[in-house]
Amino acid sequence: MLPLGCVAAARWACCAVQREQAPSLWFIFGPAPRFRSGSHDARPEPAPRQDEQLVGTLRLAAPFDYGRQRLAPLLARFARLHPQLCLHLDLRETPWPDRHDSDAVIHIGNLSDSQWVARLLTHNARWLCASPAYLALNGTPSAPEQLVDHRCICIRENDEDVTLWHLRNEQEHKTLRIKPALLSNDGSVARRWAEEGLGLVLRSRWDVSSAVADGRLVRVLADWQFDSAPINLLVPSRKGRSARVQALVSFLEAELKA
């Protein structure tokens, strides 16, 4: 059997971070269920016959952090389930679908206008966190308005306004303009800065939950919800009915919504 794949390590820096293109991760995998269309409302088609084997290449692009931490382990399982299809996983800083020759793209955050078809994989809640040392020195904010007096670490991605934070609870909705003390285009760098006591960071739950569990970070304003950063799988409309793409959609939806 061919080797399942290999991953090239991505480099990171602690200040202005400039990413280089990461080498592809290759997998071999085979048949899986289909969908009737690539829209959000698509329903699964019957599974292919046993003699229908998926072959060829499927190219998937994803952001660095999510690709390494969440997607690569899932694709390792997917590869073992489907041994006759070659999968390329291309990790990038911001994998805009119209800029890459990909069959599918993982996009985190709000979607801009695109000819691609989006499938929501998960809503992806975000947590505001800081280190115990930072909170001991600067105090723990108990209301959103107090955030303007704290050092905030922001992550620049998808050309979004990362200094505008939206919060809500059962009674009200608030919008705050944050002045970043530290700014990076790398989520891992921002999280590490927070772990080192440099400020508060707003980060996806999947990225900070382990740090919160082991005490490196503390969740702040836990009774408030910040805008989520939905995770979508984007496919070009002309390729939306591909059995290879639909098999990947089915697998990722089941795994990420479990």
mmCIF file of C-alpha atoms in Angstrom:
data_model
loop_
_atom_site.group_PDB
_atom_site.id
_atom_site.type_symbol
_atom_site.label_atom_id
_atom_site.label_comp_id
_atom_site.label_asym_id
_atom_site.label_seq_id
_atom_site.Cartn_x
_atom_site.Cartn_y
_atom_site.Cartn_z
ATOM 1 C CA MET A 1 0.000 0.000 0.000
ATOM 2 C CA LEU A 2 1.220 3.554 -0.724
ATOM 3 C CA PRO A 3 2.191 5.700 2.254
ATOM 4 C CA LEU A 4 -0.686 7.709 3.680
ATOM 5 C CA GLY A 5 1.081 11.030 3.647
ATOM 6 C CA CYS A 6 3.534 13.459 5.076
ATOM 7 C CA VAL A 7 3.272 16.946 6.487
ATOM 8 C CA ALA A 8 5.854 19.686 6.125
ATOM 9 C CA ALA A 9 6.353 21.765 9.246
ATOM 10 C CA ALA A 10 5.273 25.394 8.985
ATOM 11 C CA ARG A 11 7.458 28.096 10.458
ATOM 12 C CA TRP A 12 6.185 30.900 12.656
ATOM 13 C CA ALA A 13 7.699 34.117 14.001
ATOM 14 C CA CYS A 14 6.784 36.151 17.066
ATOM 15 C CA CYS A 15 6.247 39.526 15.364
ATOM 16 C CA ALA A 16 5.106 40.397 11.842
ATOM 17 C CA VAL A 17 4.538 36.920 10.483
ATOM 18 C CA GLN A 18 5.000 36.170 6.807
ATOM 19 C CA ARG A 19 4.003 32.708 5.708
ATOM 20 C CA GLU A 20 5.555 30.689 2.952
ATOM 21 C CA GLN A 21 3.487 28.211 0.992
ATOM 22 C CA ALA A 22 3.376 24.914 2.835
ATOM 23 C CA PRO A 23 4.082 21.682 0.969
ATOM 24 C CA SER A 24 1.086 19.510 0.242
ATOM 25 C CA LEU A 25 -0.083 16.645 2.394
ATOM 26 C CA TRP A 26 -0.849 13.587 0.289
ATOM 27 C CA PHE A 27 -3.360 10.866 1.114
ATOM 28 C CA ILE A 28 -4.904 7.904 -0.666
ATOM 29 C CA PHE A 29 -8.618 7.237 -0.196
ATOM 30 C CA GLY A 30 -11.696 5.827 -1.975
ATOM 31 C CA PRO A 31 -15.525 5.609 -2.200
ATOM 32 C CA ALA A 32 -17.969 7.513 0.010
ATOM 33 C CA PRO A 33 -21.591 8.828 -0.026
ATOM 34 C CA ARG A 34 -22.720 11.495 -2.503
ATOM 35 C CA PHE A 35 -24.960 14.557 -2.311
ATOM 36 C CA ARG A 36 -27.484 15.707 -4.877
ATOM 37 C CA SER A 37 -26.052 19.248 -4.945
ATOM 38 C CA GLY A 38 -23.410 21.448 -3.359
ATOM 39 C CA SER A 39 -25.776 23.879 -1.628
ATOM 40 C CA HIS A 40 -26.368 24.295 2.109
ATOM 41 C CA ASP A 41 -29.680 22.440 1.774
ATOM 42 C CA ALA A 42 -28.323 19.438 -0.104
ATOM 43 C CA ARG A 43 -29.331 15.963 1.078
ATOM 44 C CA PRO A 44 -27.224 12.797 0.767
ATOM 45 C CA GLU A 45 -27.629 10.623 -2.289
ATOM 46 C CA PRO A 46 -27.574 6.835 -1.982
ATOM 47 C CA ALA A 47 -24.123 5.356 -1.429
ATOM 48 C CA PRO A 48 -22.322 4.253 -4.625
ATOM 49 C CA ARG A 49 -22.377 0.644 -5.668
ATOM 50 C CA GLN A 50 -19.547 -1.519 -4.412
ATOM 51 C CA ASP A 51 -18.010 -1.602 -7.890
ATOM 52 C CA GLU A 52 -17.969 2.215 -8.138
ATOM 53 C CA GLN A 53 -14.511 3.311 -7.024
ATOM 54 C CA LEU A 54 -13.514 6.953 -6.597
ATOM 55 C CA VAL A 55 -10.243 7.609 -8.370
ATOM 56 C CA GLY A 56 -8.181 10.619 -9.352
ATOM 57 C CA THR A 57 -7.036 13.588 -7.301
ATOM 58 C CA LEU A 58 -8.860 15.829 -4.833
ATOM 59 C CA ARG A 59 -7.191 19.121 -3.888
ATOM 60 C CA LEU A 60 -8.130 20.743 -0.580
ATOM 61 C CA ALA A 61 -6.807 24.082 0.725
ATOM 62 C CA ALA A 62 -7.091 25.170 4.373
ATOM 63 C CA PRO A 63 -5.670 27.748 6.824
ATOM 64 C CA PHE A 64 -2.451 26.744 8.603
ATOM 65 C CA ASP A 65 -3.684 26.361 12.194
ATOM 66 C CA TYR A 66 -6.987 24.699 11.444
ATOM 67 C CA GLY A 67 -5.371 22.473 8.850
ATOM 68 C CA ARG A 68 -2.686 21.260 11.251
ATOM 69 C CA GLN A 69 -4.734 20.939 14.432
ATOM 70 C CA ARG A 70 -8.158 19.813 13.260
ATOM 71 C CA LEU A 71 -8.182 18.867 9.604
ATOM 72 C CA ALA A 72 -5.037 16.743 9.243
ATOM 73 C CA PRO A 73 -6.120 14.169 11.889
ATOM 74 C CA LEU A 74 -9.553 13.900 10.247
ATOM 75 C CA LEU A 75 -8.031 13.417 6.821
ATOM 76 C CA ALA A 76 -5.763 10.703 8.179
ATOM 77 C CA ARG A 77 -8.890 8.734 9.115
ATOM 78 C CA PHE A 78 -10.531 9.600 5.808
ATOM 79 C CA ALA A 79 -7.462 8.342 3.953
ATOM 80 C CA ARG A 80 -7.608 4.977 5.690
ATOM 81 C CA LEU A 81 -11.282 4.627 4.827
ATOM 82 C CA HIS A 82 -10.771 5.408 1.156
ATOM 83 C CA PRO A 83 -7.550 3.974 -0.281
ATOM 84 C CA GLN A 84 -7.945 4.748 -4.009
ATOM 85 C CA LEU A 85 -8.035 8.550 -4.214
ATOM 86 C CA CYS A 86 -5.055 10.897 -3.887
ATOM 87 C CA LEU A 87 -5.713 13.914 -1.685
ATOM 88 C CA HIS A 88 -3.578 17.065 -1.678
ATOM 89 C CA LEU A 89 -3.863 19.193 1.473
ATOM 90 C CA ASP A 90 -2.403 22.639 0.827
ATOM 91 C CA LEU A 91 -2.017 24.738 3.990
ATOM 92 C CA ARG A 92 -2.007 28.486 3.454
ATOM 93 C CA GLU A 93 -2.303 31.674 5.473
ATOM 94 C CA THR A 94 -5.555 32.737 3.779
ATOM 95 C CA PRO A 95 -6.798 30.214 1.210
ATOM 96 C CA TRP A 96 -9.092 32.404 -0.888
ATOM 97 C CA PRO A 97 -10.930 30.047 -3.253
ATOM 98 C CA ASP A 98 -10.613 32.186 -6.376
ATOM 99 C CA ARG A 99 -6.824 32.341 -6.052
ATOM 100 C CA HIS A 100 -5.966 28.645 -5.921
ATOM 101 C CA ASP A 101 -6.406 25.602 -8.117
ATOM 102 C CA SER A 102 -8.374 23.644 -5.520
ATOM 103 C CA ASP A 103 -11.428 21.414 -5.640
ATOM 104 C CA ALA A 104 -12.477 22.530 -2.148
ATOM 105 C CA VAL A 105 -11.395 25.190 0.347
ATOM 106 C CA ILE A 106 -11.848 25.418 4.112
ATOM 107 C CA HIS A 107 -12.818 29.008 4.934
ATOM 108 C CA ILE A 108 -13.057 30.367 8.491
ATOM 109 C CA GLY A 109 -15.094 33.495 9.126
ATOM 110 C CA ASN A 110 -17.723 35.440 7.243
ATOM 111 C CA LEU A 111 -17.960 34.842 3.521
ATOM 112 C CA SER A 112 -17.421 37.526 0.913
ATOM 113 C CA ASP A 113 -19.071 37.410 -2.479
ATOM 114 C CA SER A 114 -17.903 34.366 -4.372
ATOM 115 C CA GLN A 115 -19.017 32.088 -7.169
ATOM 116 C CA TRP A 116 -18.203 29.132 -4.948
ATOM 117 C CA VAL A 117 -20.840 27.071 -3.140
ATOM 118 C CA ALA A 118 -20.594 27.002 0.676
ATOM 119 C CA ARG A 119 -21.368 24.107 3.012
ATOM 120 C CA LEU A 120 -21.443 25.030 6.703
ATOM 121 C CA LEU A 121 -19.395 22.503 8.672
ATOM 122 C CA THR A 122 -19.601 24.042 12.161
ATOM 123 C CA HIS A 123 -20.422 27.401 13.764
ATOM 124 C CA ASN A 124 -17.067 27.618 15.603
ATOM 125 C CA ALA A 125 -17.578 29.591 18.822
ATOM 126 C CA ARG A 126 -14.821 31.972 19.945
ATOM 127 C CA TRP A 127 -13.564 32.511 23.497
ATOM 128 C CA LEU A 128 -11.873 35.523 25.035
ATOM 129 C CA CYS A 129 -8.909 34.319 27.095
ATOM 130 C CA ALA A 130 -5.908 35.520 29.065
ATOM 131 C CA SER A 131 -3.213 33.929 31.180
ATOM 132 C CA PRO A 132 -3.591 33.686 34.969
ATOM 133 C CA ALA A 133 -0.514 35.906 35.319
ATOM 134 C CA TYR A 134 -2.001 38.656 33.142
ATOM 135 C CA LEU A 135 -5.285 38.615 35.053
ATOM 136 C CA ALA A 136 -3.504 38.660 38.419
ATOM 137 C CA LEU A 137 -1.555 41.739 37.350
ATOM 138 C CA ASN A 138 -4.269 43.632 35.461
ATOM 139 C CA GLY A 139 -7.524 42.340 36.932
ATOM 140 C CA THR A 140 -10.260 40.293 35.291
ATOM 141 C CA PRO A 141 -12.764 42.298 33.230
ATOM 142 C CA SER A 142 -16.333 41.736 34.421
ATOM 143 C CA ALA A 143 -18.097 43.797 31.736
ATOM 144 C CA PRO A 144 -17.418 44.319 28.010
ATOM 145 C CA GLU A 145 -16.796 48.063 28.475
ATOM 146 C CA GLN A 146 -13.734 47.269 30.594
ATOM 147 C CA LEU A 147 -11.955 45.676 27.630
ATOM 148 C CA VAL A 148 -10.894 49.090 26.323
ATOM 149 C CA ASP A 149 -8.624 49.390 29.382
ATOM 150 C CA HIS A 150 -6.888 46.076 28.678
ATOM 151 C CA ARG A 151 -4.170 44.955 26.300
ATOM 152 C CA CYS A 152 -5.854 43.067 23.473
ATOM 153 C CA ILE A 153 -4.187 40.731 20.997
ATOM 154 C CA CYS A 154 -5.811 40.677 17.564
ATOM 155 C CA ILE A 155 -5.488 38.276 14.643
ATOM 156 C CA ARG A 156 -5.481 39.777 11.163
ATOM 157 C CA GLU A 157 -7.221 37.442 8.704
ATOM 158 C CA ASN A 158 -9.533 37.489 5.679
ATOM 159 C CA ASP A 159 -9.155 41.281 5.339
ATOM 160 C CA GLU A 160 -11.723 41.698 8.140
ATOM 161 C CA ASP A 161 -11.901 44.551 10.648
ATOM 162 C CA VAL A 162 -10.386 42.667 13.571
ATOM 163 C CA THR A 163 -10.649 45.665 15.921
ATOM 164 C CA LEU A 164 -14.461 45.577 15.966
ATOM 165 C CA TRP A 165 -15.792 43.067 18.513
ATOM 166 C CA HIS A 166 -19.470 42.131 18.820
ATOM 167 C CA LEU A 167 -20.780 40.590 22.060
ATOM 168 C CA ARG A 168 -24.216 39.530 23.211
ATOM 169 C CA ASN A 169 -25.941 37.857 26.127
ATOM 170 C CA GLU A 170 -29.578 37.122 26.884
ATOM 171 C CA GLN A 171 -30.375 40.789 27.520
ATOM 172 C CA GLU A 172 -28.279 42.920 25.189
ATOM 173 C CA HIS A 173 -25.853 43.262 22.312
ATOM 174 C CA LYS A 174 -22.689 45.374 22.433
ATOM 175 C CA THR A 175 -20.143 46.516 19.863
ATOM 176 C CA LEU A 176 -16.656 47.572 20.950
ATOM 177 C CA ARG A 177 -13.773 49.160 19.082
ATOM 178 C CA ILE A 178 -10.529 47.581 20.302
ATOM 179 C CA LYS A 179 -7.093 49.140 19.978
ATOM 180 C CA PRO A 180 -4.708 46.182 19.586
ATOM 181 C CA ALA A 181 -1.612 46.070 21.741
ATOM 182 C CA LEU A 182 -0.313 43.213 19.591
ATOM 183 C CA LEU A 183 -1.364 42.139 16.115
ATOM 184 C CA SER A 184 -0.433 39.078 14.064
ATOM 185 C CA ASN A 185 -1.676 37.202 11.027
ATOM 186 C CA ASP A 186 -0.884 33.907 12.790
ATOM 187 C CA GLY A 187 -3.392 32.553 15.301
ATOM 188 C CA SER A 188 -0.827 30.347 17.024
ATOM 189 C CA VAL A 189 1.423 33.338 17.618
ATOM 190 C CA ALA A 190 -1.478 35.303 19.103
ATOM 191 C CA ARG A 191 -2.415 32.432 21.410
ATOM 192 C CA ARG A 192 1.185 32.023 22.583
ATOM 193 C CA TRP A 193 1.442 35.727 23.312
ATOM 194 C CA ALA A 194 -1.655 35.394 25.489
ATOM 195 C CA GLU A 195 -0.194 32.352 27.260
ATOM 196 C CA GLU A 196 2.919 34.428 27.994
ATOM 197 C CA GLY A 197 0.815 37.079 29.739
ATOM 198 C CA LEU A 198 0.875 39.758 27.056
ATOM 199 C CA GLY A 199 -2.867 40.387 26.850
ATOM 200 C CA LEU A 200 -6.363 39.121 26.069
ATOM 201 C CA VAL A 201 -6.942 37.128 22.891
ATOM 202 C CA LEU A 202 -10.185 36.267 21.082
ATOM 203 C CA ARG A 203 -9.654 32.848 19.557
ATOM 204 C CA SER A 204 -11.629 29.859 18.272
ATOM 205 C CA ARG A 205 -12.626 27.399 20.982
ATOM 206 C CA TRP A 206 -10.887 24.508 19.198
ATOM 207 C CA ASP A 207 -7.590 26.402 19.473
ATOM 208 C CA VAL A 208 -7.744 27.465 23.145
ATOM 209 C CA SER A 209 -9.870 24.807 24.876
ATOM 210 C CA SER A 210 -6.879 22.625 25.778
ATOM 211 C CA ALA A 211 -4.974 25.641 27.148
ATOM 212 C CA VAL A 212 -8.015 26.542 29.267
ATOM 213 C CA ALA A 213 -8.374 22.955 30.469
ATOM 214 C CA ASP A 214 -4.773 22.735 31.687
ATOM 215 C CA GLY A 215 -4.687 26.236 33.201
ATOM 216 C CA ARG A 216 -2.436 28.046 30.736
ATOM 217 C CA LEU A 217 -5.352 30.316 29.815
ATOM 218 C CA VAL A 218 -8.501 31.455 31.607
ATOM 219 C CA ARG A 219 -11.743 32.189 29.802
ATOM 220 C CA VAL A 220 -12.915 35.781 30.341
ATOM 221 C CA LEU A 221 -16.495 37.124 30.067
ATOM 222 C CA ALA A 222 -17.765 33.571 29.703
ATOM 223 C CA ASP A 223 -21.384 34.724 30.080
ATOM 224 C CA TRP A 224 -21.067 36.736 26.863
ATOM 225 C CA GLN A 225 -21.010 35.314 23.345
ATOM 226 C CA PHE A 226 -18.718 36.769 20.721
ATOM 227 C CA ASP A 227 -19.485 36.534 17.022
ATOM 228 C CA SER A 228 -18.650 33.060 15.819
ATOM 229 C CA ALA A 229 -16.224 32.367 12.993
ATOM 230 C CA PRO A 230 -18.153 29.763 10.958
ATOM 231 C CA ILE A 231 -16.173 27.070 9.220
ATOM 232 C CA ASN A 232 -17.358 26.458 5.673
ATOM 233 C CA LEU A 233 -16.278 24.062 2.970
ATOM 234 C CA LEU A 234 -16.290 25.930 -0.344
ATOM 235 C CA VAL A 235 -16.514 24.175 -3.698
ATOM 236 C CA PRO A 236 -16.681 25.702 -7.194
ATOM 237 C CA SER A 237 -20.142 25.435 -8.705
ATOM 238 C CA ARG A 238 -18.772 23.591 -11.729
ATOM 239 C CA LYS A 239 -17.259 20.947 -9.446
ATOM 240 C CA GLY A 240 -19.980 20.907 -6.803
ATOM 241 C CA ARG A 241 -21.454 17.586 -7.925
ATOM 242 C CA SER A 242 -18.138 15.712 -8.006
ATOM 243 C CA ALA A 243 -18.400 12.399 -6.164
ATOM 244 C CA ARG A 244 -14.950 13.041 -4.667
ATOM 245 C CA VAL A 245 -15.948 16.440 -3.284
ATOM 246 C CA GLN A 246 -19.298 15.203 -2.007
ATOM 247 C CA ALA A 247 -17.631 12.298 -0.235
ATOM 248 C CA LEU A 248 -15.379 14.769 1.576
ATOM 249 C CA VAL A 249 -18.363 16.995 2.444
ATOM 250 C CA SER A 250 -20.254 14.052 3.926
ATOM 251 C CA PHE A 251 -17.292 12.943 6.032
ATOM 252 C CA LEU A 252 -16.371 16.388 7.379
ATOM 253 C CA GLU A 253 -19.970 17.298 8.205
ATOM 254 C CA ALA A 254 -20.402 14.101 10.190
ATOM 255 C CA GLU A 255 -17.091 14.497 12.045
ATOM 256 C CA LEU A 256 -17.312 18.201 12.865
ATOM 257 C CA LYS A 257 -20.962 18.205 13.900
ATOM 258 C CA ALA A 258 -20.648 15.081 16.050
#
